[in-house]
XYZ file of C-alpha atoms in Angstrom:
188
model
C -10.825 14.348 1.980
C -7.741 12.161 2.129
C -7.266 9.094 4.294
C -4.294 7.033 5.417
C -4.721 3.708 3.552
C -2.939 1.104 5.635
C -2.236 -2.574 5.056
C -3.083 -4.519 8.168
C -4.452 -7.849 9.204
C -8.035 -7.919 10.451
C -7.966 -11.406 12.009
C -5.382 -13.836 13.349
C -6.179 -16.138 10.397
C -4.552 -13.620 8.054
C -0.833 -14.322 8.008
C 2.053 -12.064 7.080
C 3.942 -13.170 3.993
C 7.591 -13.001 5.037
C 10.562 -12.925 2.677
C 11.743 -11.023 -0.371
C 11.247 -12.464 -3.875
C 14.537 -12.914 -5.742
C 13.393 -10.671 -8.637
C 12.770 -7.805 -6.214
C 16.124 -8.357 -4.543
C 18.137 -8.903 -7.742
C 16.675 -5.868 -9.551
C 16.510 -3.733 -6.403
C 12.872 -3.128 -7.315
C 11.674 -0.183 -5.207
C 7.875 -0.121 -5.210
C 7.691 1.845 -1.972
C 9.343 5.096 -3.042
C 6.702 6.657 -5.304
C 8.878 6.487 -8.433
C 7.971 5.168 -11.882
C 9.829 1.928 -12.622
C 11.252 1.471 -16.095
C 12.608 -1.553 -17.864
C 11.370 -5.069 -18.328
C 10.379 -6.761 -15.063
C 10.119 -10.548 -15.188
C 7.360 -12.466 -13.453
C 7.801 -12.151 -9.687
C 7.697 -15.656 -8.261
C 7.515 -16.402 -4.566
C 6.997 -19.567 -2.541
C 6.119 -18.973 1.118
C 8.076 -21.077 3.599
C 4.904 -21.893 5.535
C 1.402 -22.861 4.474
C -0.240 -19.638 3.310
C -3.840 -18.810 2.460
C -4.707 -15.690 0.452
C -7.660 -14.600 2.557
C -7.776 -10.917 1.593
C -7.505 -8.788 -1.529
C -4.404 -7.088 -0.148
C -1.781 -9.211 1.581
C 0.566 -8.102 4.308
C 3.937 -8.720 2.617
C 6.564 -6.214 3.781
C 9.370 -7.783 1.723
C 7.580 -6.925 -1.533
C 7.869 -3.182 -0.916
C 4.685 -2.165 -2.722
C 1.147 -3.432 -2.348
C 0.749 -7.165 -2.933
C -2.863 -7.055 -4.003
C -5.435 -9.001 -5.933
C -6.019 -7.766 -9.483
C -9.417 -6.512 -8.254
C -7.546 -3.818 -6.310
C -5.779 -2.449 -9.413
C -9.024 -2.473 -11.361
C -10.895 -0.716 -8.560
C -8.152 1.925 -8.309
C -8.246 2.569 -12.054
C -12.049 2.704 -12.096
C -11.882 5.294 -9.300
C -9.537 7.431 -11.421
C -6.213 6.489 -9.848
C -4.080 6.057 -12.964
C -0.705 6.569 -11.296
C -0.047 2.900 -10.583
C 2.039 0.165 -12.159
C 1.254 -3.525 -11.788
C 3.819 -6.303 -11.910
C 2.448 -9.863 -12.137
C 3.159 -12.176 -9.215
C 3.091 -15.970 -9.044
C 2.533 -17.191 -5.493
C 3.653 -20.815 -5.425
C 2.065 -23.438 -3.228
C -0.590 -21.307 -1.538
C -4.268 -22.020 -0.930
C -3.915 -25.776 -0.338
C -0.621 -26.051 -2.242
C -1.842 -24.429 -5.465
C -0.112 -21.793 -7.565
C -1.882 -18.436 -7.598
C -1.627 -15.727 -10.288
C -4.419 -13.531 -8.902
C -2.048 -10.975 -7.350
C 0.105 -8.119 -8.621
C 2.781 -6.048 -6.996
C 1.376 -2.512 -7.218
C 3.712 0.442 -7.440
C 2.077 3.750 -6.519
C 3.717 6.521 -8.538
C 3.949 9.921 -6.903
C 4.313 11.434 -3.497
C 3.241 14.613 -1.752
C 3.773 16.122 1.655
C 0.383 17.248 2.890
C 1.219 17.162 6.610
C 0.338 20.161 8.728
C 3.332 19.856 11.054
C 1.995 22.477 13.495
C -1.151 20.427 14.114
C 0.348 16.917 13.820
C 1.937 14.927 16.619
C 4.994 13.430 14.938
C 8.617 12.788 15.874
C 11.033 13.813 13.145
C 14.424 12.330 12.303
C 15.184 15.629 10.597
C 12.927 18.270 9.021
C 10.516 16.637 6.561
C 11.416 13.080 7.609
C 9.011 11.417 10.048
C 10.309 8.817 12.508
C 7.126 8.188 14.524
C 3.480 9.193 14.150
C 1.134 9.756 17.089
C -1.491 11.667 15.091
C -1.549 13.448 11.748
C -3.235 16.522 10.440
C -3.374 17.300 6.744
C -3.260 20.744 5.198
C -6.194 21.951 3.123
C -5.798 20.083 -0.171
C -8.958 21.334 -1.871
C -7.031 23.552 -4.330
C -4.139 21.141 -4.898
C -3.974 18.988 -8.066
C -3.255 15.751 -6.195
C -3.782 12.226 -7.542
C -6.345 9.978 -5.893
C -3.585 7.869 -4.361
C 0.035 8.679 -3.525
C 2.781 8.137 -0.978
C 3.534 10.555 1.827
C 6.838 12.314 1.004
C 7.950 12.625 4.617
C 7.174 8.941 5.325
C 7.164 6.999 2.033
C 5.779 3.725 3.429
C 2.441 5.478 4.008
C -0.160 5.474 1.272
C -2.618 8.363 1.194
C -5.932 7.844 -0.601
C -8.753 10.169 -1.592
C -12.251 9.544 -0.280
C -13.212 8.429 -3.807
C -10.778 5.481 -3.467
C -12.131 4.593 -0.015
C -15.702 4.632 -1.339
C -14.746 2.489 -4.358
C -13.028 -0.059 -2.099
C -16.047 -0.218 0.170
C -18.444 -0.560 -2.782
C -16.354 -3.451 -4.159
C -15.778 -5.107 -0.771
C -11.986 -4.830 -1.115
C -10.327 -6.391 1.931
C -6.904 -6.127 3.549
C -6.837 -2.340 3.979
C -7.885 -0.058 6.791
C -8.675 3.597 6.090
C -7.783 5.938 8.930
C -8.665 9.551 9.474
C -5.270 11.254 9.781
C -5.877 12.261 13.399
C -6.630 8.632 14.342
C -3.524 7.130 12.751
C -0.405 6.286 14.732
C 2.667 4.213 13.979
């Protein structure tokens, strides 16, 4: 079974990290498109404008493009068999009581697939194969498909789809900052 793996805050204490690091902007680093990134990527440094506490393993940081997650997340993904990820080290400056933090990586998920059953899903399309809005999803039968344990949804690349094995590994390791939705319960 596959789930929608969504970054979202669980409490009001968890802040959103706004802004785009200069390395991401300068190199046009696209960690939200499912593509392998080549070349040398320097350390991604970022200083939040406001006081920021890293309260979860995965941080809500839309300007980073990929997952801004604690190194525990990458390790848990790899241990679960998800080897289609790249990690780029991040230095968060002046967080957690004005300390520098190197515990997080920008995670690029490599690969995408379109497993939407459009006849059973409630989605609004921009054009065929390109989702604009999601009211509920239904996935096709993936049991005979050679899919990775984690990938992006081709018709809506910001969405990360994760196998039940990933969900179970995250739960077993108390990974925070993600919500796993059954496709039919997810809307955006």
